[in-house]
Amino acid sequence: MARQKTLRELQELPIIKGFRPLWLRPRYGRAITLHLEEYEVLRLVDYEGQTHEEAAELMKVSRPTVTRIYESARKKLGAALVEGRSFLIEGGDVSVSQTHYLCEECQHRLSLPLDAETPALCPACGTERLVNLNDCFVRGCQRCSRCK
Ligand SMILES: [Zn+2]
Ligand SMILES: [Zn+2]
C-alpha cells in the first residue's frame, strides 16, 4: 500500500509562474521546476525572516523537513541564476487552507475560505479580472492570461 504523503500547508500562493533570464533565449526544456513547498519555504524563511522551526509549524511538517526543502530550493535557485536557466513554480505535495485570488488588472490579492463563493468582481478595481490562483497552480486553469 502506498504511504500517504504528508502535505505541506501553504499560507500563500505565488503571483508568478516563474522567471526567465534576460539576455538568453528562454529554453523551457532546460527550465528548473521549483515546487510550491520550496517557494513557500523561501517565502517564509528568506522573505519573511522566519526560522525553520516557525516555518515548520506553519507548514505542519517537521523542522528537518523544512531544512531539506529549503536546501533543495536554494540549490535550484543557485543553479538557475548561475546557469541562466528559466524556472517554473509548480507541483509539490501541498495543500492550501484558503482560496487565493489575484486581480490581473490591479494586482489586488484576496484570500477567502475554501468554501466561500467566488467573487464576481475585484473589490479593489471593480473589474472581472480576478483569477483563482489555486486553479492556476493546481491544474493550469487555461482561463487567465497567465495559463494560456
Ligand atoms: Zn482589481
Ligand atoms: Zn490561470
PDB file of C-alpha atoms in Angstrom, residues 5-67:
ATOM      1  CA  LYS A   5       2.383  11.655   1.846  1.00  0.00           C
ATOM      2  CA  THR A   6       2.259  14.424   4.399  1.00  0.00           C
ATOM      3  CA  LEU A   7       1.028  17.535   2.653  1.00  0.00           C
ATOM      4  CA  ARG A   8       2.776  20.803   3.332  1.00  0.00           C
ATOM      5  CA  GLU A   9       0.303  23.530   4.085  1.00  0.00           C
ATOM      6  CA  LEU A  10       0.695  26.795   2.188  1.00  0.00           C
ATOM      7  CA  GLN A  11      -0.356  30.191   3.542  1.00  0.00           C
ATOM      8  CA  GLU A  12       0.057  31.895   0.181  1.00  0.00           C
ATOM      9  CA  LEU A  13       0.491  31.140  -3.488  1.00  0.00           C
ATOM     10  CA  PRO A  14       2.995  32.836  -5.795  1.00  0.00           C
ATOM     11  CA  ILE A  15       1.745  35.584  -8.101  1.00  0.00           C
ATOM     12  CA  ILE A  16       4.052  34.467 -10.889  1.00  0.00           C
ATOM     13  CA  LYS A  17       4.546  31.157 -12.630  1.00  0.00           C
ATOM     14  CA  GLY A  18       8.319  31.535 -12.793  1.00  0.00           C
ATOM     15  CA  PHE A  19      11.216  33.535 -14.184  1.00  0.00           C
ATOM     16  CA  ARG A  20      13.139  33.660 -17.413  1.00  0.00           C
ATOM     17  CA  PRO A  21      16.632  35.058 -17.858  1.00  0.00           C
ATOM     18  CA  LEU A  22      17.426  38.363 -19.553  1.00  0.00           C
ATOM     19  CA  TRP A  23      19.952  38.144 -22.427  1.00  0.00           C
ATOM     20  CA  LEU A  24      19.326  34.473 -23.092  1.00  0.00           C
ATOM     21  CA  ARG A  25      16.563  32.942 -25.122  1.00  0.00           C
ATOM     22  CA  PRO A  26      14.418  31.011 -22.631  1.00  0.00           C
ATOM     23  CA  ARG A  27      14.849  27.280 -23.212  1.00  0.00           C
ATOM     24  CA  TYR A  28      11.950  25.735 -21.380  1.00  0.00           C
ATOM     25  CA  GLY A  29      13.291  22.254 -21.940  1.00  0.00           C
ATOM     26  CA  ARG A  30      16.080  23.158 -19.534  1.00  0.00           C
ATOM     27  CA  ALA A  31      13.862  25.016 -17.097  1.00  0.00           C
ATOM     28  CA  ILE A  32      14.150  24.176 -13.428  1.00  0.00           C
ATOM     29  CA  THR A  33      10.971  23.275 -11.576  1.00  0.00           C
ATOM     30  CA  LEU A  34      10.605  24.808  -8.161  1.00  0.00           C
ATOM     31  CA  HIS A  35       7.875  23.030  -6.228  1.00  0.00           C
ATOM     32  CA  LEU A  36       5.235  25.035  -4.406  1.00  0.00           C
ATOM     33  CA  GLU A  37       6.526  23.928  -0.994  1.00  0.00           C
ATOM     34  CA  GLU A  38      10.007  25.123  -1.994  1.00  0.00           C
ATOM     35  CA  TYR A  39       8.571  28.507  -2.917  1.00  0.00           C
ATOM     36  CA  GLU A  40       6.727  28.632   0.424  1.00  0.00           C
ATOM     37  CA  VAL A  41       9.870  27.858   2.448  1.00  0.00           C
ATOM     38  CA  LEU A  42      11.830  30.575   0.612  1.00  0.00           C
ATOM     39  CA  ARG A  43       8.966  32.983   1.226  1.00  0.00           C
ATOM     40  CA  LEU A  44       8.765  32.218   4.932  1.00  0.00           C
ATOM     41  CA  VAL A  45      12.498  31.952   5.652  1.00  0.00           C
ATOM     42  CA  ASP A  46      14.232  34.286   3.200  1.00  0.00           C
ATOM     43  CA  TYR A  47      11.488  36.816   2.596  1.00  0.00           C
ATOM     44  CA  GLU A  48       9.757  36.975   5.992  1.00  0.00           C
ATOM     45  CA  GLY A  49      12.810  36.049   8.069  1.00  0.00           C
ATOM     46  CA  GLN A  50      11.135  33.210   9.962  1.00  0.00           C
ATOM     47  CA  THR A  51      13.177  30.376  11.469  1.00  0.00           C
ATOM     48  CA  HIS A  52      12.950  26.843  10.133  1.00  0.00           C
ATOM     49  CA  GLU A  53      11.062  25.918  13.326  1.00  0.00           C
ATOM     50  CA  GLU A  54       8.471  28.620  12.710  1.00  0.00           C
ATOM     51  CA  ALA A  55       8.128  27.649   9.055  1.00  0.00           C
ATOM     52  CA  ALA A  56       7.701  24.004  10.076  1.00  0.00           C
ATOM     53  CA  GLU A  57       4.862  24.929  12.392  1.00  0.00           C
ATOM     54  CA  LEU A  58       3.063  26.914   9.680  1.00  0.00           C
ATOM     55  CA  MET A  59       3.541  24.197   7.076  1.00  0.00           C
ATOM     56  CA  LYS A  60       2.616  21.429   9.539  1.00  0.00           C
ATOM     57  CA  VAL A  61       5.768  19.401   8.934  1.00  0.00           C
ATOM     58  CA  SER A  62       8.904  18.680  10.969  1.00  0.00           C
ATOM     59  CA  ARG A  63      11.840  21.090  11.232  1.00  0.00           C
ATOM     60  CA  PRO A  64      14.225  18.701   9.393  1.00  0.00           C
ATOM     61  CA  THR A  65      11.701  18.513   6.534  1.00  0.00           C
ATOM     62  CA  VAL A  66      11.712  22.294   6.243  1.00  0.00           C
ATOM     63  CA  THR A  67      15.513  22.326   6.227  1.00  0.00           C
TER      64      THR A  67
END
